[in-house]
Amino acid sequence: MVSESEPLVEVRNITKNFGNIQALNDVDLTLREGEILGLLGDNGSGKSTFVKVLVGIHDPNEGEVFIRGEPVDIGGPKDARRHGIATVYQDLAVVDEMSVAENMFLGRMPRKSVAGPVSIIDYDQMQERAEKILRERLNIHLDPTTKVESLSGGERQAVAIARALVTDPDILIMDEPTSALSADSTERVQELIRSLRANGISVLMISHDLNEVFDLTDRITVLNNGDLVGTIDTDDVVEDDVLGMMMGSMPTEQAQSA
Ligand SMILES: Nc1ncnc2c1ncn2[C@@H]1O[C@H](COP(=O)(O)OP(=O)(O)OP(=O)(O)O)[C@@H](O)[C@H]1O
Ligand SMILES: [Mg+2]
């Protein structure tokens, strides 16, 4: 059994330029086994770019990624999934006309052979697996045959998260998972994120909502204008410290401590 503080993902010295915009400048980040790590920073500070570099959507100009201490080369979302990383993107898209199960298995629906090489989608298996993921991983009871258009905002986000869980990841990245939700739905989705951690999934979560960040995260990494400001234990700071970090300065006490 690994200890809680074991580094699961280590990202070192990431630099990413878009033409002459320096979106990330020598950024380090460590996600530990079993934690929820918040990634914070003002608009345009580089958070989404960081996530896209980590999952191989963007090629960094410099930098390395290690998983469980091993250097890895992540060339795209497929590689990321192979390394146990799944992502729920900021501009989440679930397909309204499709069922919960179809959304979860979009692009990778299980098939069964009917006659020699001829196969069809195995709806029974798909629905069974969808229901199991929702119940066991997220602790929610949704009929997998329900069309997504009839769901609440929070339930739709749950489907987007459940879709990321189909590949059985141990690392889940979420870019603003609650930003488009009502207060009620937000609370439900926050519960889901806690149950992910309870199920041993390590979470990297981008959020602008400081209350949420203080409620959910174990540690916080802050970016400012593409630079890493620092990483702190959530219990060691108050909101003003984090606001200060978002403007570029570490709280004096906590500097270097996390
Ligand atoms: N594909 C791209 N091409 C050119 N510039 C980009 C691209 N993606 C991001 N940028 C620029 O990189 C910088 C960082 O953007 P990024 O989207 O990572 O910020 P963010 O922290 O996620 O912001 P937000 O909180 O608004 O989502 C910005 O200046 C942005 O305009
Ligand atoms: Mg963003």
PDB file of C-alpha atoms and ligand atoms in Angstrom:
ATOM      1  CA  MET A   1       0.000   0.000   0.000  1.00  0.00           C
ATOM      2  CA  VAL A   2       1.446   3.345  -0.995  1.00  0.00           C
ATOM      3  CA  SER A   3       1.320   6.177   1.497  1.00  0.00           C
ATOM      4  CA  GLU A   4      -1.059   9.061   0.850  1.00  0.00           C
ATOM      5  CA  SER A   5       1.778  11.411   0.050  1.00  0.00           C
ATOM      6  CA  GLU A   6       3.299   9.282  -2.716  1.00  0.00           C
ATOM      7  CA  PRO A   7       3.661  11.404  -5.889  1.00  0.00           C
ATOM      8  CA  LEU A   8       1.456   9.904  -8.566  1.00  0.00           C
ATOM      9  CA  VAL A   9       1.977  12.461 -11.315  1.00  0.00           C
ATOM     10  CA  GLU A  10       4.934  14.801 -11.439  1.00  0.00           C
ATOM     11  CA  VAL A  11       5.095  17.460 -14.081  1.00  0.00           C
ATOM     12  CA  ARG A  12       8.415  19.276 -14.300  1.00  0.00           C
ATOM     13  CA  ASN A  13       9.494  22.482 -15.981  1.00  0.00           C
ATOM     14  CA  ILE A  14       6.657  22.795 -18.465  1.00  0.00           C
ATOM     15  CA  THR A  15       6.947  25.698 -20.857  1.00  0.00           C
ATOM     16  CA  LYS A  16       4.376  26.274 -23.585  1.00  0.00           C
ATOM     17  CA  ASN A  17       4.359  29.105 -26.082  1.00  0.00           C
ATOM     18  CA  PHE A  18       1.679  29.952 -28.615  1.00  0.00           C
ATOM     19  CA  GLY A  19       3.620  32.127 -31.056  1.00  0.00           C
ATOM     20  CA  ASN A  20       4.925  34.881 -28.821  1.00  0.00           C
ATOM     21  CA  ILE A  21       2.388  34.275 -26.052  1.00  0.00           C
ATOM     22  CA  GLN A  22       4.063  32.410 -23.224  1.00  0.00           C
ATOM     23  CA  ALA A  23       1.114  30.462 -21.777  1.00  0.00           C
ATOM     24  CA  LEU A  24       3.219  28.435 -19.317  1.00  0.00           C
ATOM     25  CA  ASN A  25       6.650  29.318 -18.060  1.00  0.00           C
ATOM     26  CA  ASP A  26       8.635  26.579 -16.292  1.00  0.00           C
ATOM     27  CA  VAL A  27       5.708  25.155 -14.310  1.00  0.00           C
ATOM     28  CA  ASP A  28       6.023  22.214 -11.888  1.00  0.00           C
ATOM     29  CA  LEU A  29       3.108  20.338 -10.364  1.00  0.00           C
ATOM     30  CA  THR A  30       2.795  17.176  -8.304  1.00  0.00           C
ATOM     31  CA  LEU A  31      -0.417  15.234  -7.847  1.00  0.00           C
ATOM     32  CA  ARG A  32      -0.219  12.879  -4.907  1.00  0.00           C
ATOM     33  CA  GLU A  33      -1.864   9.506  -4.517  1.00  0.00           C
ATOM     34  CA  GLY A  34      -5.436   9.864  -3.217  1.00  0.00           C
ATOM     35  CA  GLU A  35      -5.639  13.648  -3.050  1.00  0.00           C
ATOM     36  CA  ILE A  36      -7.777  16.359  -4.568  1.00  0.00           C
ATOM     37  CA  LEU A  37      -5.413  19.045  -5.838  1.00  0.00           C
ATOM     38  CA  GLY A  38      -6.890  22.390  -6.854  1.00  0.00           C
ATOM     39  CA  LEU A  39      -5.326  24.283  -9.784  1.00  0.00           C
ATOM     40  CA  LEU A  40      -6.088  27.976  -9.468  1.00  0.00           C
ATOM     41  CA  GLY A  41      -5.300  31.193 -11.263  1.00  0.00           C
ATOM     42  CA  ASP A  42      -7.014  34.099 -12.941  1.00  0.00           C
ATOM     43  CA  ASN A  43      -8.447  33.920 -16.457  1.00  0.00           C
ATOM     44  CA  GLY A  44      -5.660  33.322 -18.924  1.00  0.00           C
ATOM     45  CA  SER A  45      -3.145  32.195 -16.300  1.00  0.00           C
ATOM     46  CA  GLY A  46      -2.536  28.911 -18.139  1.00  0.00           C
ATOM     47  CA  LYS A  47      -4.670  26.350 -16.273  1.00  0.00           C
ATOM     48  CA  SER A  48      -6.431  24.803 -19.267  1.00  0.00           C
ATOM     49  CA  THR A  49      -3.210  24.897 -21.271  1.00  0.00           C
ATOM     50  CA  PHE A  50      -1.481  23.024 -18.462  1.00  0.00           C
ATOM     51  CA  VAL A  51      -4.133  20.298 -18.504  1.00  0.00           C
ATOM     52  CA  LYS A  52      -3.962  20.052 -22.294  1.00  0.00           C
ATOM     53  CA  VAL A  53      -0.186  19.616 -22.124  1.00  0.00           C
ATOM     54  CA  LEU A  54      -0.575  16.945 -19.467  1.00  0.00           C
ATOM     55  CA  VAL A  55      -3.016  14.910 -21.566  1.00  0.00           C
ATOM     56  CA  GLY A  56      -1.074  15.371 -24.782  1.00  0.00           C
ATOM     57  CA  ILE A  57      -3.413  17.724 -26.653  1.00  0.00           C
ATOM     58  CA  HIS A  58      -0.636  20.333 -26.720  1.00  0.00           C
ATOM     59  CA  ASP A  59       3.008  19.512 -27.181  1.00  0.00           C
ATOM     60  CA  PRO A  60       5.067  21.485 -24.629  1.00  0.00           C
ATOM     61  CA  ASN A  61       8.113  23.454 -25.747  1.00  0.00           C
ATOM     62  CA  GLU A  62       9.887  22.043 -22.728  1.00  0.00           C
ATOM     63  CA  GLY A  63       9.223  19.845 -19.758  1.00  0.00           C
ATOM     64  CA  GLU A  64       8.675  16.280 -18.615  1.00  0.00           C
ATOM     65  CA  VAL A  65       5.926  14.176 -17.083  1.00  0.00           C
ATOM     66  CA  PHE A  66       6.518  11.311 -14.641  1.00  0.00           C
ATOM     67  CA  ILE A  67       3.893   8.838 -13.471  1.00  0.00           C
ATOM     68  CA  ARG A  68       4.801   6.854 -10.360  1.00  0.00           C
ATOM     69  CA  GLY A  69       8.367   8.018 -10.882  1.00  0.00           C
ATOM     70  CA  GLU A  70       8.635   6.792 -14.471  1.00  0.00           C
ATOM     71  CA  PRO A  71       9.090   9.272 -17.326  1.00  0.00           C
ATOM     72  CA  VAL A  72       6.170   9.021 -19.740  1.00  0.00           C
ATOM     73  CA  ASP A  73       5.586  10.352 -23.214  1.00  0.00           C
ATOM     74  CA  ILE A  74       1.964  11.378 -23.581  1.00  0.00           C
ATOM     75  CA  GLY A  75       1.277  12.074 -27.245  1.00  0.00           C
ATOM     76  CA  GLY A  76      -2.500  12.394 -26.997  1.00  0.00           C
ATOM     77  CA  PRO A  77      -5.622  11.580 -24.983  1.00  0.00           C
ATOM     78  CA  LYS A  78      -5.284   7.888 -25.905  1.00  0.00           C
ATOM     79  CA  ASP A  79      -1.828   7.723 -24.345  1.00  0.00           C
ATOM     80  CA  ALA A  80      -3.152   9.597 -21.334  1.00  0.00           C
ATOM     81  CA  ARG A  81      -5.905   7.007 -20.883  1.00  0.00           C
ATOM     82  CA  ARG A  82      -3.382   4.204 -21.219  1.00  0.00           C
ATOM     83  CA  HIS A  83      -1.516   5.793 -18.303  1.00  0.00           C
ATOM     84  CA  GLY A  84      -4.714   5.922 -16.254  1.00  0.00           C
ATOM     85  CA  ILE A  85      -5.544   9.599 -16.811  1.00  0.00           C
ATOM     86  CA  ALA A  86      -9.068  10.681 -17.756  1.00  0.00           C
ATOM     87  CA  THR A  87     -10.385  14.210 -18.271  1.00  0.00           C
ATOM     88  CA  VAL A  88     -13.657  16.069 -17.949  1.00  0.00           C
ATOM     89  CA  TYR A  89     -13.251  19.194 -20.083  1.00  0.00           C
ATOM     90  CA  GLN A  90     -14.350  22.773 -19.388  1.00  0.00           C
ATOM     91  CA  ASP A  91     -16.601  22.846 -22.441  1.00  0.00           C
ATOM     92  CA  LEU A  92     -18.336  19.633 -21.506  1.00  0.00           C
ATOM     93  CA  ALA A  93     -20.535  18.126 -24.116  1.00  0.00           C
ATOM     94  CA  VAL A  94     -23.094  15.452 -23.542  1.00  0.00           C
ATOM     95  CA  VAL A  95     -25.338  14.531 -26.425  1.00  0.00           C
ATOM     96  CA  ASP A  96     -28.930  15.396 -25.525  1.00  0.00           C
ATOM     97  CA  GLU A  97     -30.591  12.923 -27.862  1.00  0.00           C
ATOM     98  CA  MET A  98     -28.605   9.999 -26.511  1.00  0.00           C
ATOM     99  CA  SER A  99     -29.167   7.942 -23.386  1.00  0.00           C
ATOM    100  CA  VAL A 100     -26.994   8.062 -20.276  1.00  0.00           C
ATOM    101  CA  ALA A 101     -25.297   4.777 -21.266  1.00  0.00           C
ATOM    102  CA  GLU A 102     -24.767   5.838 -24.884  1.00  0.00           C
ATOM    103  CA  ASN A 103     -23.128   9.061 -23.729  1.00  0.00           C
ATOM    104  CA  MET A 104     -20.844   7.196 -21.346  1.00  0.00           C
ATOM    105  CA  PHE A 105     -19.739   4.696 -23.993  1.00  0.00           C
ATOM    106  CA  LEU A 106     -19.689   7.086 -26.957  1.00  0.00           C
ATOM    107  CA  GLY A 107     -16.947   5.943 -29.314  1.00  0.00           C
ATOM    108  CA  ARG A 108     -16.304   2.716 -27.423  1.00  0.00           C
ATOM    109  CA  MET A 109     -19.580   0.852 -27.198  1.00  0.00           C
ATOM    110  CA  PRO A 110     -19.199  -2.834 -26.363  1.00  0.00           C
ATOM    111  CA  ARG A 111     -20.146  -5.159 -29.233  1.00  0.00           C
ATOM    112  CA  LYS A 112     -21.203  -8.734 -29.545  1.00  0.00           C
ATOM    113  CA  SER A 113     -20.793 -11.071 -32.457  1.00  0.00           C
ATOM    114  CA  VAL A 114     -24.009 -12.239 -34.123  1.00  0.00           C
ATOM    115  CA  ALA A 115     -22.760 -14.292 -37.078  1.00  0.00           C
ATOM    116  CA  GLY A 116     -19.057 -14.798 -37.699  1.00  0.00           C
ATOM    117  CA  PRO A 117     -17.509 -11.376 -38.355  1.00  0.00           C
ATOM    118  CA  VAL A 118     -20.817  -9.522 -38.027  1.00  0.00           C
ATOM    119  CA  SER A 119     -21.227  -7.732 -34.703  1.00  0.00           C
ATOM    120  CA  ILE A 120     -23.770  -5.399 -33.160  1.00  0.00           C
ATOM    121  CA  ILE A 121     -23.721  -3.074 -30.167  1.00  0.00           C
ATOM    122  CA  ASP A 122     -24.273  -5.031 -26.972  1.00  0.00           C
ATOM    123  CA  TYR A 123     -26.846  -2.758 -25.329  1.00  0.00           C
ATOM    124  CA  ASP A 124     -27.432  -5.070 -22.376  1.00  0.00           C
ATOM    125  CA  GLN A 125     -23.766  -5.136 -21.467  1.00  0.00           C
ATOM    126  CA  MET A 126     -23.449  -1.392 -22.017  1.00  0.00           C
ATOM    127  CA  GLN A 127     -26.396  -0.596 -19.754  1.00  0.00           C
ATOM    128  CA  GLU A 128     -25.213  -2.980 -17.082  1.00  0.00           C
ATOM    129  CA  ARG A 129     -21.733  -1.465 -17.043  1.00  0.00           C
ATOM    130  CA  ALA A 130     -23.110   2.092 -17.074  1.00  0.00           C
ATOM    131  CA  GLU A 131     -25.404   1.398 -14.143  1.00  0.00           C
ATOM    132  CA  LYS A 132     -22.554  -0.220 -12.203  1.00  0.00           C
ATOM    133  CA  ILE A 133     -20.149   2.705 -12.719  1.00  0.00           C
ATOM    134  CA  LEU A 134     -22.808   5.216 -11.678  1.00  0.00           C
ATOM    135  CA  ARG A 135     -23.716   3.231  -8.594  1.00  0.00           C
ATOM    136  CA  GLU A 136     -20.304   1.995  -7.439  1.00  0.00           C
ATOM    137  CA  ARG A 137     -18.084   4.902  -8.392  1.00  0.00           C
ATOM    138  CA  LEU A 138     -20.428   7.859  -8.023  1.00  0.00           C
ATOM    139  CA  ASN A 139     -23.020   6.480  -5.656  1.00  0.00           C
ATOM    140  CA  ILE A 140     -25.916   7.675  -7.805  1.00  0.00           C
ATOM    141  CA  HIS A 141     -28.864   5.794  -9.188  1.00  0.00           C
ATOM    142  CA  LEU A 142     -29.665   6.911 -12.713  1.00  0.00           C
ATOM    143  CA  ASP A 143     -31.505   4.760 -15.207  1.00  0.00           C
ATOM    144  CA  PRO A 144     -28.882   4.290 -17.973  1.00  0.00           C
ATOM    145  CA  THR A 145     -31.612   4.250 -20.651  1.00  0.00           C
ATOM    146  CA  THR A 146     -32.804   7.783 -19.762  1.00  0.00           C
ATOM    147  CA  LYS A 147     -32.228  10.393 -22.444  1.00  0.00           C
ATOM    148  CA  VAL A 148     -29.771  13.033 -21.243  1.00  0.00           C
ATOM    149  CA  GLU A 149     -32.075  15.886 -22.351  1.00  0.00           C
ATOM    150  CA  SER A 150     -34.407  15.101 -19.452  1.00  0.00           C
ATOM    151  CA  LEU A 151     -31.682  15.379 -16.778  1.00  0.00           C
ATOM    152  CA  SER A 152     -30.800  18.256 -14.441  1.00  0.00           C
ATOM    153  CA  GLY A 153     -27.529  20.148 -14.832  1.00  0.00           C
ATOM    154  CA  GLY A 154     -25.953  18.202 -11.985  1.00  0.00           C
ATOM    155  CA  GLU A 155     -27.043  14.874 -13.420  1.00  0.00           C
ATOM    156  CA  ARG A 156     -25.663  15.822 -16.831  1.00  0.00           C
ATOM    157  CA  GLN A 157     -22.333  16.662 -15.255  1.00  0.00           C
ATOM    158  CA  ALA A 158     -22.483  13.319 -13.434  1.00  0.00           C
ATOM    159  CA  VAL A 159     -22.863  11.636 -16.840  1.00  0.00           C
ATOM    160  CA  ALA A 160     -19.840  13.562 -18.152  1.00  0.00           C
ATOM    161  CA  ILE A 161     -17.827  12.418 -15.125  1.00  0.00           C
ATOM    162  CA  ALA A 162     -19.130   8.845 -15.468  1.00  0.00           C
ATOM    163  CA  ARG A 163     -18.008   8.869 -19.099  1.00  0.00           C
ATOM    164  CA  ALA A 164     -14.472   9.651 -17.924  1.00  0.00           C
ATOM    165  CA  LEU A 165     -14.685   6.720 -15.499  1.00  0.00           C
ATOM    166  CA  VAL A 166     -15.419   4.131 -18.205  1.00  0.00           C
ATOM    167  CA  THR A 167     -11.694   3.578 -18.759  1.00  0.00           C
ATOM    168  CA  ASP A 168     -11.225   2.957 -15.025  1.00  0.00           C
ATOM    169  CA  PRO A 169      -8.716   5.788 -14.509  1.00  0.00           C
ATOM    170  CA  ASP A 170      -6.772   6.396 -11.322  1.00  0.00           C
ATOM    171  CA  ILE A 171      -6.248  10.048 -12.163  1.00  0.00           C
ATOM    172  CA  LEU A 172      -9.144  12.327 -13.049  1.00  0.00           C
ATOM    173  CA  ILE A 173      -8.684  15.862 -14.311  1.00  0.00           C
ATOM    174  CA  MET A 174     -11.623  18.238 -14.207  1.00  0.00           C
ATOM    175  CA  ASP A 175     -11.658  21.693 -15.744  1.00  0.00           C
ATOM    176  CA  GLU A 176     -14.259  23.746 -13.825  1.00  0.00           C
ATOM    177  CA  PRO A 177     -16.660  20.873 -13.171  1.00  0.00           C
ATOM    178  CA  THR A 178     -19.266  23.032 -11.433  1.00  0.00           C
ATOM    179  CA  SER A 179     -18.956  26.409 -13.179  1.00  0.00           C
ATOM    180  CA  ALA A 180     -22.103  25.956 -15.281  1.00  0.00           C
ATOM    181  CA  LEU A 181     -24.277  24.540 -12.493  1.00  0.00           C
ATOM    182  CA  SER A 182     -26.907  25.831 -10.094  1.00  0.00           C
ATOM    183  CA  ALA A 183     -26.134  25.838  -6.367  1.00  0.00           C
ATOM    184  CA  ASP A 184     -28.007  22.579  -5.806  1.00  0.00           C
ATOM    185  CA  SER A 185     -26.340  20.803  -8.677  1.00  0.00           C
ATOM    186  CA  THR A 186     -22.966  22.140  -7.599  1.00  0.00           C
ATOM    187  CA  GLU A 187     -23.399  20.539  -4.215  1.00  0.00           C
ATOM    188  CA  ARG A 188     -24.264  17.202  -5.780  1.00  0.00           C
ATOM    189  CA  VAL A 189     -21.283  17.278  -8.105  1.00  0.00           C
ATOM    190  CA  GLN A 190     -19.011  18.179  -5.183  1.00  0.00           C
ATOM    191  CA  GLU A 191     -20.331  15.078  -3.411  1.00  0.00           C
ATOM    192  CA  LEU A 192     -19.440  13.041  -6.493  1.00  0.00           C
ATOM    193  CA  ILE A 193     -15.917  14.410  -6.452  1.00  0.00           C
ATOM    194  CA  ARG A 194     -15.569  13.386  -2.803  1.00  0.00           C
ATOM    195  CA  SER A 195     -16.761   9.875  -3.595  1.00  0.00           C
ATOM    196  CA  LEU A 196     -14.152   9.646  -6.334  1.00  0.00           C
ATOM    197  CA  ARG A 197     -11.447  10.380  -3.790  1.00  0.00           C
ATOM    198  CA  ALA A 198     -12.997   7.868  -1.398  1.00  0.00           C
ATOM    199  CA  ASN A 199     -12.719   5.336  -4.231  1.00  0.00           C
ATOM    200  CA  GLY A 200      -8.980   5.957  -4.515  1.00  0.00           C
ATOM    201  CA  ILE A 201      -9.046   8.240  -7.553  1.00  0.00           C
ATOM    202  CA  SER A 202      -6.659  11.191  -7.429  1.00  0.00           C
ATOM    203  CA  VAL A 203      -8.234  14.377  -8.721  1.00  0.00           C
ATOM    204  CA  LEU A 204      -6.734  17.487 -10.307  1.00  0.00           C
ATOM    205  CA  MET A 205      -9.439  20.114 -10.331  1.00  0.00           C
ATOM    206  CA  ILE A 206      -9.479  23.548 -11.902  1.00  0.00           C
ATOM    207  CA  SER A 207     -11.901  25.910 -10.202  1.00  0.00           C
ATOM    208  CA  HIS A 208     -12.581  29.599  -9.823  1.00  0.00           C
ATOM    209  CA  ASP A 209     -14.808  29.097  -6.816  1.00  0.00           C
ATOM    210  CA  LEU A 210     -12.737  29.624  -3.668  1.00  0.00           C
ATOM    211  CA  ASN A 211     -15.433  28.205  -1.385  1.00  0.00           C
ATOM    212  CA  GLU A 212     -15.439  25.046  -3.402  1.00  0.00           C
ATOM    213  CA  VAL A 213     -11.663  24.901  -3.425  1.00  0.00           C
ATOM    214  CA  PHE A 214     -11.542  25.232   0.362  1.00  0.00           C
ATOM    215  CA  ASP A 215     -14.302  22.633   0.784  1.00  0.00           C
ATOM    216  CA  LEU A 216     -12.865  20.015  -1.506  1.00  0.00           C
ATOM    217  CA  THR A 217      -9.131  20.214  -1.969  1.00  0.00           C
ATOM    218  CA  ASP A 218      -6.223  18.842   0.049  1.00  0.00           C
ATOM    219  CA  ARG A 219      -3.680  21.121  -1.613  1.00  0.00           C
ATOM    220  CA  ILE A 220      -3.723  24.048  -4.022  1.00  0.00           C
ATOM    221  CA  THR A 221      -1.334  24.947  -6.840  1.00  0.00           C
ATOM    222  CA  VAL A 222      -1.575  28.515  -8.100  1.00  0.00           C
ATOM    223  CA  LEU A 223      -0.575  29.933 -11.478  1.00  0.00           C
ATOM    224  CA  ASN A 224      -0.199  33.599 -12.307  1.00  0.00           C
ATOM    225  CA  ASN A 225       0.220  34.717 -15.869  1.00  0.00           C
ATOM    226  CA  GLY A 226       1.836  31.419 -16.900  1.00  0.00           C
ATOM    227  CA  ASP A 227       4.170  31.284 -13.904  1.00  0.00           C
ATOM    228  CA  LEU A 228       3.943  28.872 -10.998  1.00  0.00           C
ATOM    229  CA  VAL A 229       3.375  30.858  -7.804  1.00  0.00           C
ATOM    230  CA  GLY A 230       3.465  27.834  -5.517  1.00  0.00           C
ATOM    231  CA  THR A 231       1.662  24.913  -3.909  1.00  0.00           C
ATOM    232  CA  ILE A 232       0.240  24.955  -0.401  1.00  0.00           C
ATOM    233  CA  ASP A 233      -1.753  22.692   1.919  1.00  0.00           C
ATOM    234  CA  THR A 234      -5.338  23.950   1.922  1.00  0.00           C
ATOM    235  CA  ASP A 235      -5.523  23.726   5.726  1.00  0.00           C
ATOM    236  CA  ASP A 236      -2.545  26.066   6.098  1.00  0.00           C
ATOM    237  CA  VAL A 237      -4.089  29.075   4.354  1.00  0.00           C
ATOM    238  CA  VAL A 238      -7.101  31.366   4.322  1.00  0.00           C
ATOM    239  CA  GLU A 239      -8.872  32.869   1.312  1.00  0.00           C
ATOM    240  CA  ASP A 240      -6.816  36.064   1.377  1.00  0.00           C
ATOM    241  CA  ASP A 241      -3.600  34.050   1.117  1.00  0.00           C
ATOM    242  CA  VAL A 242      -4.904  32.316  -1.985  1.00  0.00           C
ATOM    243  CA  LEU A 243      -6.133  35.590  -3.512  1.00  0.00           C
ATOM    244  CA  GLY A 244      -2.649  36.986  -2.915  1.00  0.00           C
ATOM    245  CA  MET A 245      -1.126  33.974  -4.624  1.00  0.00           C
ATOM    246  CA  MET A 246      -3.427  34.475  -7.606  1.00  0.00           C
ATOM    247  CA  MET A 247      -1.881  37.937  -7.892  1.00  0.00           C
ATOM    248  CA  GLY A 248       1.588  36.445  -7.743  1.00  0.00           C
ATOM    249  CA  SER A 249       2.809  36.446  -4.152  1.00  0.00           C
ATOM    250  CA  MET A 250       3.252  33.553  -1.734  1.00  0.00           C
ATOM    251  CA  PRO A 251       2.019  33.978   1.846  1.00  0.00           C
ATOM    252  CA  THR A 252       5.278  34.430   3.779  1.00  0.00           C
ATOM    253  CA  GLU A 253       4.690  31.661   6.346  1.00  0.00           C
ATOM    254  CA  GLN A 254       3.786  28.953   3.884  1.00  0.00           C
ATOM    255  CA  ALA A 255       6.438  29.621   1.251  1.00  0.00           C
ATOM    256  CA  GLN A 256       8.224  26.361   0.449  1.00  0.00           C
ATOM    257  CA  SER A 257       6.205  24.369   3.002  1.00  0.00           C
ATOM    258  CA  ALA A 258       4.067  22.169   0.790  1.00  0.00           C
TER     259      ALA A 258
HETATM  260  N1  LIG B   1      -4.711  27.384 -28.761  1.00  0.00           N
HETATM  261  C1  LIG B   1      -4.239  28.571 -28.360  1.00  0.00           C
HETATM  262  N2  LIG B   1      -3.648  29.423 -29.237  1.00  0.00           N
HETATM  263  C2  LIG B   1      -3.150  30.604 -28.846  1.00  0.00           C
HETATM  264  N3  LIG B   1      -3.167  31.062 -27.591  1.00  0.00           N
HETATM  265  C3  LIG B   1      -3.746  30.271 -26.666  1.00  0.00           C
HETATM  266  C4  LIG B   1      -4.310  28.990 -26.997  1.00  0.00           C
HETATM  267  N4  LIG B   1      -4.800  28.432 -25.867  1.00  0.00           N
HETATM  268  C5  LIG B   1      -4.563  29.316 -24.883  1.00  0.00           C
HETATM  269  N5  LIG B   1      -3.935  30.425 -25.350  1.00  0.00           N
HETATM  270  C6  LIG B   1      -3.484  31.577 -24.559  1.00  0.00           C
HETATM  271  O1  LIG B   1      -2.730  31.078 -23.485  1.00  0.00           O
HETATM  272  C7  LIG B   1      -3.009  31.783 -22.280  1.00  0.00           C
HETATM  273  C8  LIG B   1      -3.514  30.819 -21.209  1.00  0.00           C
HETATM  274  O2  LIG B   1      -4.811  30.356 -21.575  1.00  0.00           O
HETATM  275  P1  LIG B   1      -5.596  29.243 -20.776  1.00  0.00           P
HETATM  276  O3  LIG B   1      -6.797  28.910 -21.569  1.00  0.00           O
HETATM  277  O4  LIG B   1      -4.664  28.146 -20.444  1.00  0.00           O
HETATM  278  O5  LIG B   1      -5.990  30.014 -19.451  1.00  0.00           O
HETATM  279  P2  LIG B   1      -6.934  29.565 -18.240  1.00  0.00           P
HETATM  280  O6  LIG B   1      -6.132  29.772 -17.003  1.00  0.00           O
HETATM  281  O7  LIG B   1      -7.475  28.219 -18.498  1.00  0.00           O
HETATM  282  O8  LIG B   1      -8.091  30.647 -18.312  1.00  0.00           O
HETATM  283  P3  LIG B   1      -9.662  30.551 -17.941  1.00  0.00           P
HETATM  284  O9  LIG B   1      -9.727  30.684 -16.458  1.00  0.00           O
HETATM  285  O10 LIG B   1     -10.246  31.738 -18.623  1.00  0.00           O
HETATM  286  O11 LIG B   1     -10.200  29.245 -18.447  1.00  0.00           O
HETATM  287  C9  LIG B   1      -4.008  32.866 -22.664  1.00  0.00           C
HETATM  288  O12 LIG B   1      -3.282  34.041 -22.939  1.00  0.00           O
HETATM  289  C10 LIG B   1      -4.647  32.319 -23.920  1.00  0.00           C
HETATM  290  O13 LIG B   1      -5.112  33.339 -24.744  1.00  0.00           O
HETATM  291 MG    MG B   2      -9.428  27.483 -18.784  1.00  0.00          MG
END
